[in-house]
mmCIF file of C-alpha atoms and ligand atoms in Angstrom:
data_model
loop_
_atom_site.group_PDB
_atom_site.id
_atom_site.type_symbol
_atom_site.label_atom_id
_atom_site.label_comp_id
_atom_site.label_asym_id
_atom_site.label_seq_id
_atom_site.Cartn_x
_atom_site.Cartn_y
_atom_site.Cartn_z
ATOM 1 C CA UNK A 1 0.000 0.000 0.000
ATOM 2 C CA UNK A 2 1.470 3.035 -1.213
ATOM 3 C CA UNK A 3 2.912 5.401 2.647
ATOM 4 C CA UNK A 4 1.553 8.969 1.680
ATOM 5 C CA UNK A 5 2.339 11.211 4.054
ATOM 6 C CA UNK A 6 -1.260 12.470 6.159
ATOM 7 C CA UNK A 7 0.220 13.152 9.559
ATOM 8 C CA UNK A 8 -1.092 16.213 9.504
ATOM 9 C CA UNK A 9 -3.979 16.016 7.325
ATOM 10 C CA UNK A 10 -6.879 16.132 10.092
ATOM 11 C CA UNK A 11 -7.233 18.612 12.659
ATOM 12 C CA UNK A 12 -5.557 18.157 15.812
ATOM 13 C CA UNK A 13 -6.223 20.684 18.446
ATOM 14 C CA UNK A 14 -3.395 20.667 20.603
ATOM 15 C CA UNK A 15 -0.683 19.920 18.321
ATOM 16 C CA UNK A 16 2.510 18.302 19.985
ATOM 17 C CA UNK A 17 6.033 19.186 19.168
ATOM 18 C CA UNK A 18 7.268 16.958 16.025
ATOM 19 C CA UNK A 19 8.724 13.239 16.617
ATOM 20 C CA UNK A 20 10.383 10.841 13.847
ATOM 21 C CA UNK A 21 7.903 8.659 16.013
ATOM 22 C CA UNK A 22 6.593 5.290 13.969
ATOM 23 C CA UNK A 23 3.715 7.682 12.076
ATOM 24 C CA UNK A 24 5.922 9.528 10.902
ATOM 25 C CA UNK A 25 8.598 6.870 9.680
ATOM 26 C CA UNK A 26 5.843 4.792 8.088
ATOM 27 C CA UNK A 27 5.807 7.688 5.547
ATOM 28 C CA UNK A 28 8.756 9.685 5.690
ATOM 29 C CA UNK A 29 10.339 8.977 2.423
ATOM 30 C CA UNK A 30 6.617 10.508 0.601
ATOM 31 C CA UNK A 31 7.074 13.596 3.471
ATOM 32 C CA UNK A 32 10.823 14.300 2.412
ATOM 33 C CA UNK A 33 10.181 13.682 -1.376
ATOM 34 C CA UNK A 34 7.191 16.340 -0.880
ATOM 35 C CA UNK A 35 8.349 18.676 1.986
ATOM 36 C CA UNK A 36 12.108 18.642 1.112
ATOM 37 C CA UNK A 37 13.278 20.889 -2.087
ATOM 38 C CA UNK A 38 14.933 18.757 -4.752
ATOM 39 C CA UNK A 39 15.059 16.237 -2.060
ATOM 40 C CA UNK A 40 16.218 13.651 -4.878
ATOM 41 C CA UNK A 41 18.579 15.448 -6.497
ATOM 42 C CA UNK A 42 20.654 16.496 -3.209
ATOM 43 C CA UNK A 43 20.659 12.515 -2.697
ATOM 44 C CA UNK A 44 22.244 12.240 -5.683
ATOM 45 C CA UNK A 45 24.980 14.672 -5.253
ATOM 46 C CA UNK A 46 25.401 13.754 -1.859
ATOM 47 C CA UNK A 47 26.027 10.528 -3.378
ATOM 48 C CA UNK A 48 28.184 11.781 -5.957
ATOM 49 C CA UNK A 49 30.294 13.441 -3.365
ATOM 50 C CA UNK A 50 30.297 10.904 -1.662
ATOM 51 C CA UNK A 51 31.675 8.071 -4.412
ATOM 52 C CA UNK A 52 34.242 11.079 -5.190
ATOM 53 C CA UNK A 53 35.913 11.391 -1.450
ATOM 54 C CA UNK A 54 35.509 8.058 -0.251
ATOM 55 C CA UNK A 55 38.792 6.548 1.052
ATOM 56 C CA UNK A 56 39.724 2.888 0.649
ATOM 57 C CA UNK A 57 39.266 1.267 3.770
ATOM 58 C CA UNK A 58 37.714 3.985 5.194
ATOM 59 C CA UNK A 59 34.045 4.545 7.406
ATOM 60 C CA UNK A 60 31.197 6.559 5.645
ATOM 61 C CA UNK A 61 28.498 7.669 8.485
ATOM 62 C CA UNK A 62 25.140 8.949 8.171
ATOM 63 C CA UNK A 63 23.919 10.563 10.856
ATOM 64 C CA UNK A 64 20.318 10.972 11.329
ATOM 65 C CA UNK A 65 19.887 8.213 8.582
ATOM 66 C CA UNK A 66 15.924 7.941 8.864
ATOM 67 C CA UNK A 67 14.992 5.804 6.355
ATOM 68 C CA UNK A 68 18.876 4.816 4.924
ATOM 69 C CA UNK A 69 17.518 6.478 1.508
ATOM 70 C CA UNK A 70 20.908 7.965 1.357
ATOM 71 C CA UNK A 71 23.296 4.764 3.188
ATOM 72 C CA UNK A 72 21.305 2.745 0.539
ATOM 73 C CA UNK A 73 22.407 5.003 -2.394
ATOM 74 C CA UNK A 74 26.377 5.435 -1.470
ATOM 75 C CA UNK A 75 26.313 1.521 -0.818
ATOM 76 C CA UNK A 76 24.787 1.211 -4.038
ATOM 77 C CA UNK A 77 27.111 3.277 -5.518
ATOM 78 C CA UNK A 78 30.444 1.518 -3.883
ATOM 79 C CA UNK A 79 29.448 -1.705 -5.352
ATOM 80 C CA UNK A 80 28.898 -0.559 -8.625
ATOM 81 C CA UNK A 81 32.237 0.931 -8.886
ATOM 82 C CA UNK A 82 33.631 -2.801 -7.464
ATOM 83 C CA UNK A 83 34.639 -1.210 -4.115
ATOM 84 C CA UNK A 84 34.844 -3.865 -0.748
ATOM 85 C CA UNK A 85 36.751 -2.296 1.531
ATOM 86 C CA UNK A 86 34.445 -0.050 3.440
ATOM 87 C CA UNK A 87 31.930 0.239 5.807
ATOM 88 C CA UNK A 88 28.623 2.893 5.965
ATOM 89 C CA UNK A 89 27.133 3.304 9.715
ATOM 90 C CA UNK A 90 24.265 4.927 9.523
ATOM 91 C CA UNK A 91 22.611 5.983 13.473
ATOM 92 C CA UNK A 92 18.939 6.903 13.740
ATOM 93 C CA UNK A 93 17.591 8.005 17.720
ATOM 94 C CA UNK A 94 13.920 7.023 16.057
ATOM 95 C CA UNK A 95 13.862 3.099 16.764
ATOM 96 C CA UNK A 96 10.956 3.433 14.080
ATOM 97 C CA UNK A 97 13.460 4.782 11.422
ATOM 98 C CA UNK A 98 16.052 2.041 12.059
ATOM 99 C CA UNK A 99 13.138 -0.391 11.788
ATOM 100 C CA UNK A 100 12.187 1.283 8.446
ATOM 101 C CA UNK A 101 16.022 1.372 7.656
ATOM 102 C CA UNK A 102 16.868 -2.134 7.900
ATOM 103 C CA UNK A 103 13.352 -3.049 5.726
ATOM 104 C CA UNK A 104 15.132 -0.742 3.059
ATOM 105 C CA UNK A 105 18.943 -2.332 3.208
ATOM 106 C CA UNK A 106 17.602 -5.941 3.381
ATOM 107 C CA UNK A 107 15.482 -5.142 -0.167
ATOM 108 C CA UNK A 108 18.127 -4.079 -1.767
ATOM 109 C CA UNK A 109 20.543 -7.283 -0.320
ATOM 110 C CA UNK A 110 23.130 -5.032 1.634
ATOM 111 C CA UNK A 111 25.470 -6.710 3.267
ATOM 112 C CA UNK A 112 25.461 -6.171 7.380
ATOM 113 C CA UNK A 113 29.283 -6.528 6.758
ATOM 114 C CA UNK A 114 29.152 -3.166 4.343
ATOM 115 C CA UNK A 115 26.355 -1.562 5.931
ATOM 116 C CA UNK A 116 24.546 -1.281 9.295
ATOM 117 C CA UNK A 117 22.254 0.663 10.895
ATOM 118 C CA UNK A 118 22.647 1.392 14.660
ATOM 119 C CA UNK A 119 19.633 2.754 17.282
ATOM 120 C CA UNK A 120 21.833 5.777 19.161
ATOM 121 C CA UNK A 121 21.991 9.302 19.341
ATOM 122 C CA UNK A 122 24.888 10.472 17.273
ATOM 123 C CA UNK A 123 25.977 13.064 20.094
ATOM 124 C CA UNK A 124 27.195 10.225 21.910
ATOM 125 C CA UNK A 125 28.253 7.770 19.573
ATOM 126 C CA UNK A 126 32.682 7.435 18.497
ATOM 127 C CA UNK A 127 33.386 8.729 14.988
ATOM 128 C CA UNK A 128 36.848 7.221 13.618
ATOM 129 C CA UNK A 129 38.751 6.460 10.666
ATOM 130 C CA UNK A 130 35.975 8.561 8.414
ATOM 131 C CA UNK A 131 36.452 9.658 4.838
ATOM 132 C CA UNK A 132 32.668 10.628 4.125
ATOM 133 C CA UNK A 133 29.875 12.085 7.451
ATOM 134 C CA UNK A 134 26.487 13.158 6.276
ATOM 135 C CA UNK A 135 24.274 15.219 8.178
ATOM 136 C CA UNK A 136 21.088 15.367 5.388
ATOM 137 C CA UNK A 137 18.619 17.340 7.367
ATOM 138 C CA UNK A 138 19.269 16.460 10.483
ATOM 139 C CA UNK A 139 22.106 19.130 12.177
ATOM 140 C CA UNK A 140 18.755 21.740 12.684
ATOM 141 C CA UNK A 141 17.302 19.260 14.846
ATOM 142 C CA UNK A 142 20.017 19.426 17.241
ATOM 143 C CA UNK A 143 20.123 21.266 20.461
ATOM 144 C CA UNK A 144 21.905 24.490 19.325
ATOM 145 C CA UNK A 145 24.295 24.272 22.608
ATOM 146 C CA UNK A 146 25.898 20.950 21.101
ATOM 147 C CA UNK A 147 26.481 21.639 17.593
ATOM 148 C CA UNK A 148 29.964 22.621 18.317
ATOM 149 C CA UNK A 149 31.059 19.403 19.881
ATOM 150 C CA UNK A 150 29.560 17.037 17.316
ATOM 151 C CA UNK A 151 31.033 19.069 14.511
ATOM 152 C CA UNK A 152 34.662 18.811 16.441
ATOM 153 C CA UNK A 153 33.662 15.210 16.944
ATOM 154 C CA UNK A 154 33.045 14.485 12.983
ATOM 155 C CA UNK A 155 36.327 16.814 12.412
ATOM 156 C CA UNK A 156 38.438 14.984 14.406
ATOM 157 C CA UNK A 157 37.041 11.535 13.372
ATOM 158 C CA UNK A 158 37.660 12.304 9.808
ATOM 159 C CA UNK A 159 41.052 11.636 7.693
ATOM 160 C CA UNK A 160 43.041 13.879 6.207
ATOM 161 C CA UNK A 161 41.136 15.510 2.675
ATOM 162 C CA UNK A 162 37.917 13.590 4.677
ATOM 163 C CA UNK A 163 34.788 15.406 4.301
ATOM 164 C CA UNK A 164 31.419 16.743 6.016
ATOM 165 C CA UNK A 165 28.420 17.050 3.885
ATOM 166 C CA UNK A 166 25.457 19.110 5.689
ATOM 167 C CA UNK A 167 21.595 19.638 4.522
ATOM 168 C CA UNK A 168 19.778 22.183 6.058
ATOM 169 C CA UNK A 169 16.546 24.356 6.200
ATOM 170 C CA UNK A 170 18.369 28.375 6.894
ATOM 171 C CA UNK A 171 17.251 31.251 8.353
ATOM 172 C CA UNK A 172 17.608 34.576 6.171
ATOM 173 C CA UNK A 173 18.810 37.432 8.173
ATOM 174 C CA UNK A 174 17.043 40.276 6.435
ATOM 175 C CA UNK A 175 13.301 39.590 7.346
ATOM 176 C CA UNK A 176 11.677 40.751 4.096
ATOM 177 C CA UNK A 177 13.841 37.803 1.951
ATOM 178 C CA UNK A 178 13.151 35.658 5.303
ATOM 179 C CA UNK A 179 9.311 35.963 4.644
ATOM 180 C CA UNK A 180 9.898 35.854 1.150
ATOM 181 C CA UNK A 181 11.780 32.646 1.107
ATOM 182 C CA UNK A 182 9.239 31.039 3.215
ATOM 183 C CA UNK A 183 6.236 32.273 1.244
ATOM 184 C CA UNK A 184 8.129 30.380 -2.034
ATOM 185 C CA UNK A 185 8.212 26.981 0.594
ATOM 186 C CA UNK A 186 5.132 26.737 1.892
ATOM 187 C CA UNK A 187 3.803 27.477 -2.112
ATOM 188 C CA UNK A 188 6.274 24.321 -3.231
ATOM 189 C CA UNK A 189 4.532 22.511 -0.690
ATOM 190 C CA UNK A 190 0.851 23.168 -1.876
ATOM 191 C CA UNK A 191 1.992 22.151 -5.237
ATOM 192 C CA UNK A 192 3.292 18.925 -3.611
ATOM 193 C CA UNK A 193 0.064 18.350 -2.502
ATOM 194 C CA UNK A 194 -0.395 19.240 0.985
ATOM 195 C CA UNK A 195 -3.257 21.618 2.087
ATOM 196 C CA UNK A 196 -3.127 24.751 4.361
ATOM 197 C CA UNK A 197 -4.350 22.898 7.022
ATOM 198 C CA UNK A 198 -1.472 20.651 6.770
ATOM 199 C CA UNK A 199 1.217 23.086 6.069
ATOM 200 C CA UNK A 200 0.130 24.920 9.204
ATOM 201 C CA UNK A 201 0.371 22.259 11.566
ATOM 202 C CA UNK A 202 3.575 20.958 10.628
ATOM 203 C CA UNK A 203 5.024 24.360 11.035
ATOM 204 C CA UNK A 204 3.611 24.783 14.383
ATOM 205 C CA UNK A 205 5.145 21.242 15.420
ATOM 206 C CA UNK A 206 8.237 21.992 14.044
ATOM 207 C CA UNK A 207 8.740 25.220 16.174
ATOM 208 C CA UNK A 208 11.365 24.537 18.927
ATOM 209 C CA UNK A 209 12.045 21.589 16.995
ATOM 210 C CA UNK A 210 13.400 22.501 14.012
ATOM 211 C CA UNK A 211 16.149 25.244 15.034
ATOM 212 C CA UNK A 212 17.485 26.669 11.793
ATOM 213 C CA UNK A 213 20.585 28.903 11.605
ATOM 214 C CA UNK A 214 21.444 31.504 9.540
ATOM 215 C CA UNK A 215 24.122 31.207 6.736
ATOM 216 C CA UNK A 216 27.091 33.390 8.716
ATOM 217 C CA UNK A 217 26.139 30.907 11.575
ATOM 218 C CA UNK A 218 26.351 27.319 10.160
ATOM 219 C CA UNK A 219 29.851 28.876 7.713
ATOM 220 C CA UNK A 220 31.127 30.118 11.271
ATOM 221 C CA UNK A 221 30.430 26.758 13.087
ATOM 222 C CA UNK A 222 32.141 24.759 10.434
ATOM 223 C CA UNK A 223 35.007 27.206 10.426
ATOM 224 C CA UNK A 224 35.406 27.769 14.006
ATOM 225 C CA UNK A 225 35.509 23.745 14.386
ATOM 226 C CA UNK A 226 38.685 23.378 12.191
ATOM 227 C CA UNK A 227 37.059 22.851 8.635
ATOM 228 C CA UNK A 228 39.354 25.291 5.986
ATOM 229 C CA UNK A 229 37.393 24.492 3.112
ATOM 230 C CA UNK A 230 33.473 25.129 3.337
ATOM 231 C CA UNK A 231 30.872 25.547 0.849
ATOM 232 C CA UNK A 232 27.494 25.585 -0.366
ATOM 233 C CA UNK A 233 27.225 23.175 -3.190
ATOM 234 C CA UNK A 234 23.134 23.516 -3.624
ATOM 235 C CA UNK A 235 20.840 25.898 -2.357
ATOM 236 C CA UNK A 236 16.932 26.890 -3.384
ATOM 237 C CA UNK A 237 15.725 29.562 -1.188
ATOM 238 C CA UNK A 238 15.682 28.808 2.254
ATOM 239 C CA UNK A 239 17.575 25.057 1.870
ATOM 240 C CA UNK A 240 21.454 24.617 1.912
ATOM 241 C CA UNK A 241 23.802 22.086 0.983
ATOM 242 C CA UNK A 242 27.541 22.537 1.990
ATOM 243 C CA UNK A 243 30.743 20.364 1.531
ATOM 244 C CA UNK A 244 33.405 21.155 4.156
ATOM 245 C CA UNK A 245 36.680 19.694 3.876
ATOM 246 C CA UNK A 246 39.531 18.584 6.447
ATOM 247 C CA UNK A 247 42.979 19.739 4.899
HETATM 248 C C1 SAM B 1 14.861 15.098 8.479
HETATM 249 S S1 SAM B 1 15.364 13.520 9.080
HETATM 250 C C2 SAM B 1 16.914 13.194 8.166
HETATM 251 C C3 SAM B 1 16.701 12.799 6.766
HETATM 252 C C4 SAM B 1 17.702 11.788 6.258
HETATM 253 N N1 SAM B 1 19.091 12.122 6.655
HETATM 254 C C5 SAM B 1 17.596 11.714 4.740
HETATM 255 O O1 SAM B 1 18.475 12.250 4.039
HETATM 256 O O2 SAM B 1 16.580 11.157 4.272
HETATM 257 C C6 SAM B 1 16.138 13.802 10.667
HETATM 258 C C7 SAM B 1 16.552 12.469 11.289
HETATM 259 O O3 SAM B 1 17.529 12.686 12.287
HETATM 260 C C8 SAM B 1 17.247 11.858 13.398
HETATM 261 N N2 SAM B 1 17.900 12.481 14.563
HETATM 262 C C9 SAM B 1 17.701 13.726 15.051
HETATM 263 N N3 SAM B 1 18.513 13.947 16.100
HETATM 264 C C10 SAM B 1 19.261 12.807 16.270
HETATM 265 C C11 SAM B 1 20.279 12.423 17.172
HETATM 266 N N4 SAM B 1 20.730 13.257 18.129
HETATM 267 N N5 SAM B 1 20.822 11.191 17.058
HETATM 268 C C12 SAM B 1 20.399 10.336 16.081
HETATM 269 N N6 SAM B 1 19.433 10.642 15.179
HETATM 270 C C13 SAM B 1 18.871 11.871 15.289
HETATM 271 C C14 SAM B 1 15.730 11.792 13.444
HETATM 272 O O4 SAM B 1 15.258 10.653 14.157
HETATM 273 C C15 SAM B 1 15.391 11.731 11.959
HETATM 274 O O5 SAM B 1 15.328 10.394 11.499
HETATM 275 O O1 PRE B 2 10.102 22.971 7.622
HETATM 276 C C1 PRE B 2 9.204 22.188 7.256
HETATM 277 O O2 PRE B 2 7.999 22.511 7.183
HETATM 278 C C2 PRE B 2 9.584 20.813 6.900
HETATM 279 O O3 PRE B 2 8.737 19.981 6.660
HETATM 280 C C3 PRE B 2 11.062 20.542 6.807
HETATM 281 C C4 PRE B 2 11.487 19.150 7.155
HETATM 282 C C5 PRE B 2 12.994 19.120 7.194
HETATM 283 O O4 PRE B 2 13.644 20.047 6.672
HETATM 284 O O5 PRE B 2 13.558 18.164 7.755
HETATM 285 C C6 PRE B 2 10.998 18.740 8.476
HETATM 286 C C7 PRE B 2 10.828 17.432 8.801
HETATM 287 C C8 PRE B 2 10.768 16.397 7.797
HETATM 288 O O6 PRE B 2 9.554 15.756 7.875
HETATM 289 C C9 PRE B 2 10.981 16.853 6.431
HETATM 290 C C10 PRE B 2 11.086 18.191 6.150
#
């Protein structure tokens, strides 16, 4: 049966701050091909960028995997190109993601050896010996006061030329472009199908949940943890993608 996403689709009077609870996994790969800009195509240049800085031998982790959409696609990708030596770790807090996760990896026939998927929060968990760390949408759903330390944890678990590749939703600084930018989001998401009554209630979950920064912010925070080269390498309005590089 095909998992739309209708979380929000009925009324629901007191509305409670947003979970990846098991609703919300059961469809999240509809709700980030529908609420997420060129959700696709940042997979496949995470990908990409991924497959390009990958180090024999080397970890690839995916923090805040969900639904291992993207784990599933670098694996993918490894094998095509006759790679063995590696392993991707992708950690999920939502026990219903991992569930979700595994379903995906098994279809496609990953190996547990190659790939695995671990229930943990990713603030706590040892990163070592990396060439590749994604953080696809998940770095604005971290508590603000520990973003430093996991971003000196992933640049100090990295190798040398090892990389960071970050998704996020941004704040805009000037408020007229900041209400501008968010008029042109919620519009992408009524042509994706989701009704005012939806797009309202997911914004009021999301607030305290979702923390975005601004631009200066997340450049300074990569910076300021160690990373010389930083970058946006896809952006649409109020969505960023940046590569940041350990030299
Ligand atoms: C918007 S989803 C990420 C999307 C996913 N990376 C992708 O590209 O499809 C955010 C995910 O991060 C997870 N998450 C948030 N904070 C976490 C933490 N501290 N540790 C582990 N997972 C976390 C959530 O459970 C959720 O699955
Ligand atoms: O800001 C919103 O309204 C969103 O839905 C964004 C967002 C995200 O950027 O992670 C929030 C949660 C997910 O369900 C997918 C999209």
């Amino acid at each position: 049966m095909a998992k739309i996403d209708k979380v929000f689709s009925n009324p629901l009077g007191e509305i409670p701050p947003f979970t990846f609870n098991e609703k919300v996994a059961h469809v999240f790969d509809d709700m980030a091909e529908r609420s997420i800009p060129f959700y696709r195509e940042v997979q496949k240049m995470i990908t990409d960028l991924s497959l390009t800085f990958f180090q024999e031998g080397s970890k690839i982790y995916d923090l805040g995997c969900s639904t291992a959409t993207t784990s599933a696609l670098v694996y993918q990708g490894l094998i095509d190109r006759g790679v063995t030596d590696f392993t991707i770790k992708g950690i999920d807090n939502s026990e219903a993601m991992c569930e979700e996760a595994r379903i995906k990896l098994d279809s496609l026939g990953a190996s547990k050896d190659h790939v695995s998927i671990s229930l943990g929060d990713f603030l706590q968990e040892e990163i070592h010996d990396a060439s590749v760390v994604i953080m696809n949408y998940t770095l604005q759903f971290t508590d603000p006061l520990k973003r430093e330390a996991i971003i000196k944890k992933i640049y100090n678990g990295l190798r040398h030329n090892g990389i960071l590749l970050v998704s996020d939703k941004l704040l805009q600084t000037n408020t007229d472009i900041s209400r501008t930018f968010i008029d042109k989001y919620y519009n992408m998401k009524r042509l994706n199908g989701y009704s005012e009554l939806e797009i309202s209630q997911k914004r009021e979950a999301l607030e305290n949940v979702l923390i975005p920064y601004t631009l200066e912010e997340e450049t300074a925070l990569f910076t300021q943890c160690g990373f010389k080269g930083v970058d946006a390498f896809f952006s649409w309005y109020n969505f960023t993608s940046f590569i940041c590089i350990k030299k």
